[in-house]
Amino acid sequence: MKYINKNLLIEKVRIQHIAKKFGTPIYCYSYKKLKDNIVNFKNNFSSFSPLICFAIKSNTNVSLVREIRKLGLGADVVSIGELMLALKAGVDPKKIVFSGVGKTSIEISYAIDKGILLINAESKSEIIEIERIAKSKGRTVSIGIRLNPNTDAKTLKQISTGKKENKFGVDEKTFFKLVNYSKISKHISLKCLSVHIGSQILDYKPYEKMLKVVSNIIQKSNHTFEYIDLGGGMGISYEDKNKKLNYKKYSISIIKFLKNNKSKIIFEPGRSIVGNIGFLVSKVIYIKENEKKDFVILDAAMNDLMRPALYGATHRTIPVLKNNKISKKTYDFVGPICESTDKFTTLKKFQKLKEKDLIVMCDVGAYGMSLSSNYNVRPKPIELLIKGSKINVIKKRQKLKDLF
């Protein structure tokens, strides 16, 4: 995304042209950025050729998942719906990992029937249920056990998953019991140790600490794991001041880990693949003047982009057309929904805006549309994939009649 003659473009397409043709709000994705992210991810970890399973929960557009599959990735799923979506997008079942704490009997049965690579179990009850269903089908099912390493990922508490107070995985003592249980089962093949410590991680040190814990657990377990699933959680820079995760140092830590543990590494990245490829284009409906600040009321709302309301997350917000005039007032960028949390950001010294101007919220490719809703009976936005100068509609805008 760049400005040319004060006009903002995604690849070779002017956003002003997109808004005029399709209306607002709009989710736009850059194919070039998607491809660059995947190539960069692969290159940074090429020395041990991991299986990369895209975390479907981060973006559930089937057309986008299809493009990701074409670029060589598998899928990490957490529901039967996500599994169906991955299969519809053409993902090879042997490159699909099923995670999550609450898989139902129907979901487990479906996953077994589809012959996916792994079901990562998170409790003894789940393993017993997998075993029961596998026995009824006369099958042996490959599973992983998710360890909770009690590692602080130094991220938002709402997206931390690897501390002992989080609901995910099992503690060390339980892990060893489940390993022993699995070894004597005729219908379970324990192939993987799975771990995931959180999301939006920008420092490699928590991963380094996690690897030490995992290595120690493997030695104590006296079990050979074909796969070590290290999860995802790699963060992106949402603000200019944010640092970036050092992939190179993380890779070095994994190489050291693999010297003592001859396993295939699995990654489950989501945000780092699609986060910065997405842009939400919105129009200013009204500017509501106030003594100290002005409310810039947009036609996008918290139902379109939930992260600011849910996590207090911030997204870079920029004008579509530059005018070199700076507002003396602070701007509160808000949506039209009847909630005080329907607010995106507060900015000082922003470009002076007027009603009907267009703005863009950046880095919304992960957990943007996938967290969207129809709250206030609002149709979901259209989704577009930009490839050079070509605009592809990858999901039509919902119509009100579709909601009734």
Coordinates of C-alpha atoms in Angstrom, one line a residue:
M1 CA 0.0 0.0 0.0
K2 CA 1.4 3.4 -1.0
Y3 CA 0.5 6.9 -2.0
I4 CA 0.9 8.1 -5.6
N5 CA 0.0 11.8 -6.2
K6 CA -1.7 11.9 -2.8
N7 CA -3.9 8.9 -3.7
L8 CA -3.7 5.7 -1.6
L9 CA -3.3 2.5 -3.6
I10 CA -3.4 -1.2 -2.8
E11 CA -0.9 -2.7 -5.3
K12 CA -1.9 -1.0 -8.5
V13 CA -5.5 0.0 -7.7
R14 CA -6.6 3.3 -6.2
I15 CA -8.7 2.8 -3.1
Q16 CA -10.9 5.7 -4.2
H17 CA -11.8 3.8 -7.3
I18 CA -12.6 0.6 -5.2
A19 CA -14.9 2.6 -2.9
K20 CA -16.7 4.2 -5.8
K21 CA -17.3 0.9 -7.5
F22 CA -18.2 -1.3 -4.5
G23 CA -19.3 1.1 -1.8
T24 CA -18.1 1.0 1.8
P25 CA -17.2 -0.6 4.2
I26 CA -14.9 -2.9 2.3
Y27 CA -12.3 -5.5 3.3
C28 CA -9.4 -5.5 0.8
Y29 CA -6.5 -8.0 0.7
S30 CA -3.2 -7.7 -1.1
Y31 CA -2.2 -10.9 -2.9
K32 CA 1.4 -9.7 -3.3
K33 CA 1.8 -9.2 0.5
L34 CA 0.2 -12.6 1.2
K35 CA 2.7 -14.3 -1.1
D36 CA 5.7 -12.3 0.3
N37 CA 4.7 -13.2 3.9
I38 CA 4.5 -16.9 3.1
V39 CA 7.8 -16.9 1.1
N40 CA 9.5 -14.9 4.0
F41 CA 8.1 -17.4 6.6
K42 CA 9.4 -20.4 4.6
N43 CA 12.8 -18.9 4.0
N44 CA 13.4 -18.1 7.7
F45 CA 12.8 -21.7 8.7
S46 CA 14.0 -23.4 5.6
S47 CA 16.9 -25.2 7.4
F48 CA 14.4 -27.7 8.9
S49 CA 11.5 -27.5 6.4
P50 CA 8.5 -27.4 8.9
L51 CA 5.0 -28.3 8.0
I52 CA 3.2 -24.9 8.0
C53 CA -0.5 -25.2 8.9
F54 CA -2.3 -21.9 8.4
A55 CA -4.6 -21.1 11.4
I56 CA -8.0 -20.9 9.7
K57 CA -9.5 -19.0 12.7
S58 CA -7.5 -15.9 11.8
N59 CA -9.2 -15.6 8.4
T60 CA -12.1 -17.8 7.2
N61 CA -12.5 -16.7 3.6
V62 CA -12.4 -19.9 1.6
S63 CA -11.0 -18.1 -1.5
L64 CA -8.2 -16.7 0.5
V65 CA -7.5 -20.1 2.2
R66 CA -7.4 -21.6 -1.3
E67 CA -4.7 -19.1 -2.3
I68 CA -2.8 -20.0 0.8
R69 CA -3.1 -23.7 0.0
K70 CA -1.7 -23.1 -3.5
L71 CA 1.3 -21.4 -1.9
G72 CA 2.0 -24.7 -0.1
L73 CA 0.4 -24.4 3.4
G74 CA -1.7 -26.8 5.3
A75 CA -4.3 -25.9 7.9
D76 CA -4.8 -25.7 11.6
V77 CA -8.5 -26.0 12.5
V78 CA -10.5 -25.7 15.7
S79 CA -14.0 -26.7 14.7
I80 CA -15.8 -29.0 12.2
G81 CA -16.8 -25.9 10.3
E82 CA -13.1 -24.8 9.9
L83 CA -12.2 -28.4 8.9
M84 CA -14.9 -28.4 6.2
L85 CA -13.7 -25.0 5.0
A86 CA -10.1 -26.2 4.7
L87 CA -11.2 -29.3 2.8
K88 CA -13.4 -27.2 0.5
A89 CA -10.4 -25.0 -0.2
G90 CA -8.5 -28.1 -1.3
V91 CA -6.2 -28.5 1.6
D92 CA -4.6 -32.0 1.8
P93 CA -6.1 -33.8 4.8
K94 CA -2.6 -35.0 5.6
K95 CA -1.6 -31.4 6.2
I96 CA -4.5 -30.7 8.6
V97 CA -4.1 -30.5 12.4
F98 CA -7.3 -30.3 14.6
S99 CA -6.7 -28.3 17.8
G100 CA -9.0 -27.0 20.5
V101 CA -10.2 -27.9 24.0
G102 CA -13.8 -28.9 23.3
K103 CA -14.1 -31.1 20.3
T104 CA -17.4 -32.9 20.2
S105 CA -18.0 -36.5 19.3
I106 CA -19.4 -35.5 15.9
E107 CA -16.3 -33.4 15.2
I108 CA -13.9 -36.2 16.3
S109 CA -15.7 -38.7 14.1
Y110 CA -15.7 -36.4 11.1
A111 CA -12.0 -35.7 11.5
I112 CA -11.2 -39.5 11.7
D113 CA -13.3 -40.2 8.6
K114 CA -11.4 -37.5 6.6
G115 CA -8.1 -39.0 7.6
I116 CA -6.4 -35.8 8.8
L117 CA -2.8 -35.8 10.0
L118 CA -3.4 -35.2 13.7
I119 CA -6.0 -34.6 16.4
N120 CA -4.3 -32.6 19.1
A121 CA -6.0 -33.7 22.4
E122 CA -6.1 -31.5 25.5
S123 CA -7.5 -33.8 28.2
K124 CA -7.8 -37.4 29.3
S125 CA -11.5 -37.3 28.6
E126 CA -10.9 -36.2 25.0
I127 CA -8.4 -39.0 24.5
I128 CA -10.8 -41.6 25.9
E129 CA -13.5 -40.3 23.5
I130 CA -11.1 -40.4 20.5
E131 CA -10.2 -43.9 21.5
R132 CA -13.8 -45.0 21.8
I133 CA -14.8 -43.6 18.3
A134 CA -11.6 -45.0 16.7
K135 CA -12.4 -48.5 18.2
S136 CA -16.0 -48.3 16.8
K137 CA -14.6 -47.6 13.4
G138 CA -11.9 -50.2 13.6
R139 CA -9.2 -47.5 13.2
T140 CA -6.0 -46.4 14.8
V141 CA -5.9 -42.6 15.1
S142 CA -2.8 -40.4 15.2
I143 CA -3.0 -37.9 18.0
G144 CA -0.9 -35.2 19.7
I145 CA -1.1 -34.2 23.3
R146 CA -1.1 -30.5 24.0
L147 CA 1.3 -29.5 26.8
N148 CA 0.7 -26.4 28.9
P149 CA 4.3 -25.2 29.5
N150 CA 3.4 -22.5 31.9
T151 CA 5.3 -20.0 29.8
D152 CA 4.4 -16.3 29.8
A153 CA 4.2 -15.1 26.2
K154 CA 4.4 -11.4 27.3
T155 CA 1.3 -10.6 25.3
L156 CA -2.3 -9.5 26.0
K157 CA -3.9 -11.5 28.8
Q158 CA -6.9 -12.2 26.5
I159 CA -4.7 -14.0 24.0
S160 CA -2.3 -15.8 26.3
T161 CA -2.7 -19.6 26.1
G162 CA 0.4 -21.1 27.7
K163 CA 0.2 -20.1 31.4
K164 CA -1.1 -22.5 34.0
E165 CA -4.2 -20.4 34.6
N166 CA -5.2 -20.7 30.9
K167 CA -7.7 -23.4 29.8
F168 CA -5.4 -24.9 27.2
G169 CA -3.3 -28.0 27.3
V170 CA -2.3 -30.2 30.3
D171 CA 0.3 -29.8 33.0
E172 CA 3.5 -31.8 33.1
K173 CA 2.2 -34.5 35.6
T174 CA -0.9 -35.1 33.5
F175 CA 1.1 -35.1 30.3
F176 CA 3.2 -38.1 31.4
K177 CA 0.0 -40.0 32.5
L178 CA -1.5 -39.4 29.1
V179 CA 1.6 -40.5 27.3
N180 CA 1.6 -43.8 29.3
Y181 CA -2.1 -44.3 28.7
S182 CA -1.7 -43.7 24.9
K183 CA 1.2 -46.2 24.7
I184 CA -1.0 -49.1 25.7
S185 CA -4.0 -48.2 23.5
K186 CA -4.6 -50.3 20.4
H187 CA -6.6 -47.5 18.7
I188 CA -4.4 -44.4 19.4
S189 CA -1.0 -43.7 18.0
L190 CA 0.8 -40.9 19.9
K191 CA 2.8 -39.0 17.3
C192 CA 2.9 -35.4 18.5
L193 CA 3.7 -33.1 21.4
S194 CA 1.8 -29.9 20.8
V195 CA 2.3 -26.6 22.5
H196 CA 1.1 -23.0 21.9
I197 CA 1.7 -20.1 24.3
G198 CA -0.3 -17.2 22.9
S199 CA -0.8 -14.8 20.1
Q200 CA 0.8 -11.5 18.9
I201 CA 4.2 -12.4 20.3
L202 CA 7.0 -10.0 19.4
D203 CA 9.9 -11.4 21.4
Y204 CA 11.6 -14.7 20.6
K205 CA 12.6 -15.3 24.3
P206 CA 9.3 -16.7 25.4
Y207 CA 9.6 -19.2 22.6
E208 CA 13.2 -20.0 23.7
K209 CA 11.9 -20.7 27.2
M210 CA 9.1 -22.8 25.8
L211 CA 11.6 -25.0 23.8
K212 CA 13.6 -25.6 26.9
V213 CA 10.5 -26.8 28.8
V214 CA 9.5 -29.0 25.9
S215 CA 12.9 -30.5 25.5
N216 CA 13.0 -31.4 29.2
I217 CA 9.5 -32.9 29.0
I218 CA 10.5 -35.1 26.0
Q219 CA 13.5 -36.5 27.8
K220 CA 11.4 -37.3 30.9
S221 CA 8.6 -38.9 28.8
N222 CA 10.8 -41.6 27.3
H223 CA 8.7 -41.3 24.1
T224 CA 9.8 -40.6 20.6
F225 CA 7.5 -37.9 19.0
E226 CA 7.3 -37.9 15.2
Y227 CA 6.1 -34.3 15.3
I228 CA 6.6 -31.3 17.6
D229 CA 3.8 -28.8 17.0
L230 CA 5.1 -25.4 18.2
G231 CA 1.8 -23.6 17.4
G232 CA 1.9 -20.1 16.1
G233 CA 1.4 -16.7 17.8
M234 CA 4.1 -14.8 15.8
G235 CA 3.1 -11.2 16.0
I236 CA 3.1 -8.4 13.5
S237 CA 3.7 -4.6 13.8
Y238 CA 0.4 -2.9 14.3
E239 CA 2.0 0.4 15.1
D240 CA 5.1 2.1 13.7
K241 CA 6.8 1.8 17.1
N242 CA 6.2 -1.9 17.4
K243 CA 9.2 -4.1 17.0
K244 CA 9.1 -7.2 14.8
L245 CA 9.6 -10.8 16.0
N246 CA 13.1 -11.9 15.1
Y247 CA 12.4 -15.1 13.1
K248 CA 16.2 -15.7 12.7
K249 CA 16.8 -16.0 16.4
Y250 CA 13.7 -18.1 16.9
S251 CA 14.9 -20.4 14.0
I252 CA 18.4 -20.7 15.7
S253 CA 16.6 -21.8 19.0
I254 CA 14.7 -24.5 17.1
I255 CA 17.8 -25.8 15.3
K256 CA 19.5 -26.2 18.7
F257 CA 16.4 -28.0 20.0
L258 CA 16.4 -30.4 17.0
K259 CA 19.9 -31.5 17.7
N260 CA 18.5 -33.5 20.7
N261 CA 15.0 -34.1 19.3
K262 CA 14.8 -35.6 15.8
S263 CA 11.2 -34.6 15.0
K264 CA 9.3 -32.8 12.3
I265 CA 8.3 -29.3 13.3
I266 CA 4.8 -28.1 12.8
F267 CA 3.9 -24.4 12.8
E268 CA 0.3 -22.9 13.1
P269 CA 0.8 -19.3 12.0
G270 CA -2.3 -17.1 11.3
R271 CA -1.7 -13.5 12.0
S272 CA 1.9 -13.5 10.6
I273 CA 0.5 -14.8 7.3
V274 CA -2.6 -12.6 6.8
G275 CA -2.5 -9.8 9.4
N276 CA -0.8 -7.1 7.3
I277 CA -2.4 -8.1 4.0
G278 CA -5.8 -6.7 5.0
F279 CA -7.3 -3.2 4.9
L280 CA -10.7 -1.9 6.0
V281 CA -12.0 1.0 3.9
S282 CA -14.6 3.2 5.5
K283 CA -16.4 6.4 4.8
V284 CA -17.0 9.3 7.2
I285 CA -20.7 9.7 7.7
Y286 CA -20.7 12.6 10.1
I287 CA -18.2 14.7 12.0
K288 CA -19.7 15.4 15.4
E289 CA -18.0 18.5 16.9
N290 CA -17.2 18.7 20.5
E291 CA -15.4 21.3 22.6
K292 CA -12.2 19.3 23.0
K293 CA -12.4 16.7 20.3
D294 CA -14.4 15.7 17.3
F295 CA -16.2 12.4 16.8
V296 CA -15.5 11.0 13.3
I297 CA -18.4 8.7 12.8
L298 CA -17.6 6.0 10.2
D299 CA -19.9 3.6 8.3
A300 CA -17.7 0.7 9.6
A301 CA -18.4 -0.4 13.1
M302 CA -17.4 -2.9 15.8
N303 CA -19.4 -5.6 14.1
D304 CA -17.0 -5.2 11.1
L305 CA -13.8 -4.9 13.2
M306 CA -14.1 -6.3 16.7
R307 CA -10.5 -6.2 17.9
P308 CA -10.4 -2.6 19.3
A309 CA -13.6 -3.3 21.3
L310 CA -12.6 -6.8 22.4
Y311 CA -8.9 -6.3 23.2
G312 CA -8.3 -2.6 23.2
A313 CA -6.3 -3.3 20.0
T314 CA -5.2 -0.4 17.8
H315 CA -4.9 -0.3 14.0
R316 CA -3.0 2.4 12.0
T317 CA -5.6 4.7 10.5
I318 CA -4.8 6.8 7.4
P319 CA -6.6 9.0 4.9
V320 CA -7.3 7.7 1.3
L321 CA -6.6 11.2 -0.1
K322 CA -3.9 13.4 1.3
N323 CA -4.6 17.1 1.6
N324 CA -1.7 18.4 3.8
K325 CA -4.1 20.1 6.3
I326 CA -3.8 19.1 9.9
S327 CA -6.8 19.2 12.3
K328 CA -6.2 21.2 15.5
K329 CA -8.7 19.0 17.3
T330 CA -8.3 15.4 18.5
Y331 CA -10.3 12.9 16.5
D332 CA -12.2 10.0 18.0
F333 CA -12.8 7.4 15.2
V334 CA -16.1 5.7 16.1
G335 CA -18.8 3.6 14.5
P336 CA -22.6 3.9 14.5
I337 CA -23.4 1.0 16.8
C338 CA -25.2 1.7 20.1
E339 CA -22.2 0.7 22.3
S340 CA -19.6 3.0 23.8
T341 CA -17.0 0.3 22.9
D342 CA -17.8 1.0 19.2
K343 CA -14.6 3.0 18.9
F344 CA -11.5 2.3 16.8
T345 CA -8.9 4.8 17.9
T346 CA -8.1 8.4 19.1
L347 CA -5.7 10.4 17.1
K348 CA -4.1 13.8 17.4
K349 CA -2.7 15.9 14.6
F350 CA -4.6 13.8 12.0
Q351 CA -5.3 15.1 8.6
K352 CA -8.3 17.5 8.6
L353 CA -11.3 15.5 7.5
K354 CA -14.7 16.3 6.1
E355 CA -17.9 14.3 5.8
K356 CA -17.8 11.6 3.0
D357 CA -14.0 11.4 3.1
L358 CA -12.5 7.9 3.0
I359 CA -10.2 6.4 5.6
V360 CA -8.4 3.0 5.8
M361 CA -7.7 0.9 8.9
C362 CA -4.6 -1.2 8.3
D363 CA -3.5 -4.7 9.2
V364 CA -7.0 -6.1 9.6
G365 CA -6.4 -9.4 7.7
A366 CA -6.3 -11.5 10.9
Y367 CA -9.3 -11.6 13.2
G368 CA -11.0 -8.9 11.2
M369 CA -13.7 -10.6 9.2
S370 CA -13.4 -13.8 11.1
L371 CA -14.6 -12.0 14.3
S372 CA -17.2 -10.0 12.5
S373 CA -20.9 -10.3 13.3
N374 CA -24.3 -9.1 12.3
Y375 CA -24.8 -7.1 15.6
N376 CA -27.5 -4.4 15.2
V377 CA -28.6 -6.4 12.1
R378 CA -25.8 -5.0 10.0
P379 CA -24.8 -7.0 6.9
K380 CA -21.1 -8.0 6.7
P381 CA -18.8 -6.1 4.3
I382 CA -17.7 -7.2 0.8
E383 CA -14.2 -8.8 0.6
L384 CA -11.9 -8.2 -2.3
L385 CA -8.5 -9.7 -3.3
I386 CA -6.3 -7.3 -5.2
K387 CA -3.8 -8.9 -7.6
G388 CA -1.8 -6.1 -9.3
S389 CA -4.4 -4.1 -11.2
K390 CA -7.1 -6.8 -10.9
I391 CA -9.9 -6.8 -8.4
N392 CA -11.4 -10.2 -7.4
V393 CA -14.6 -10.3 -5.4
I394 CA -13.9 -13.2 -2.9
K395 CA -17.1 -12.7 -0.8
K396 CA -20.1 -10.7 -1.8
R397 CA -21.5 -8.0 0.6
Q398 CA -24.4 -9.5 2.6
K399 CA -27.8 -8.2 1.9
L400 CA -30.3 -7.3 4.6
K401 CA -32.8 -9.9 3.3
D402 CA -30.2 -12.6 3.9
L403 CA -30.3 -11.8 7.6
F404 CA -34.1 -12.2 8.1

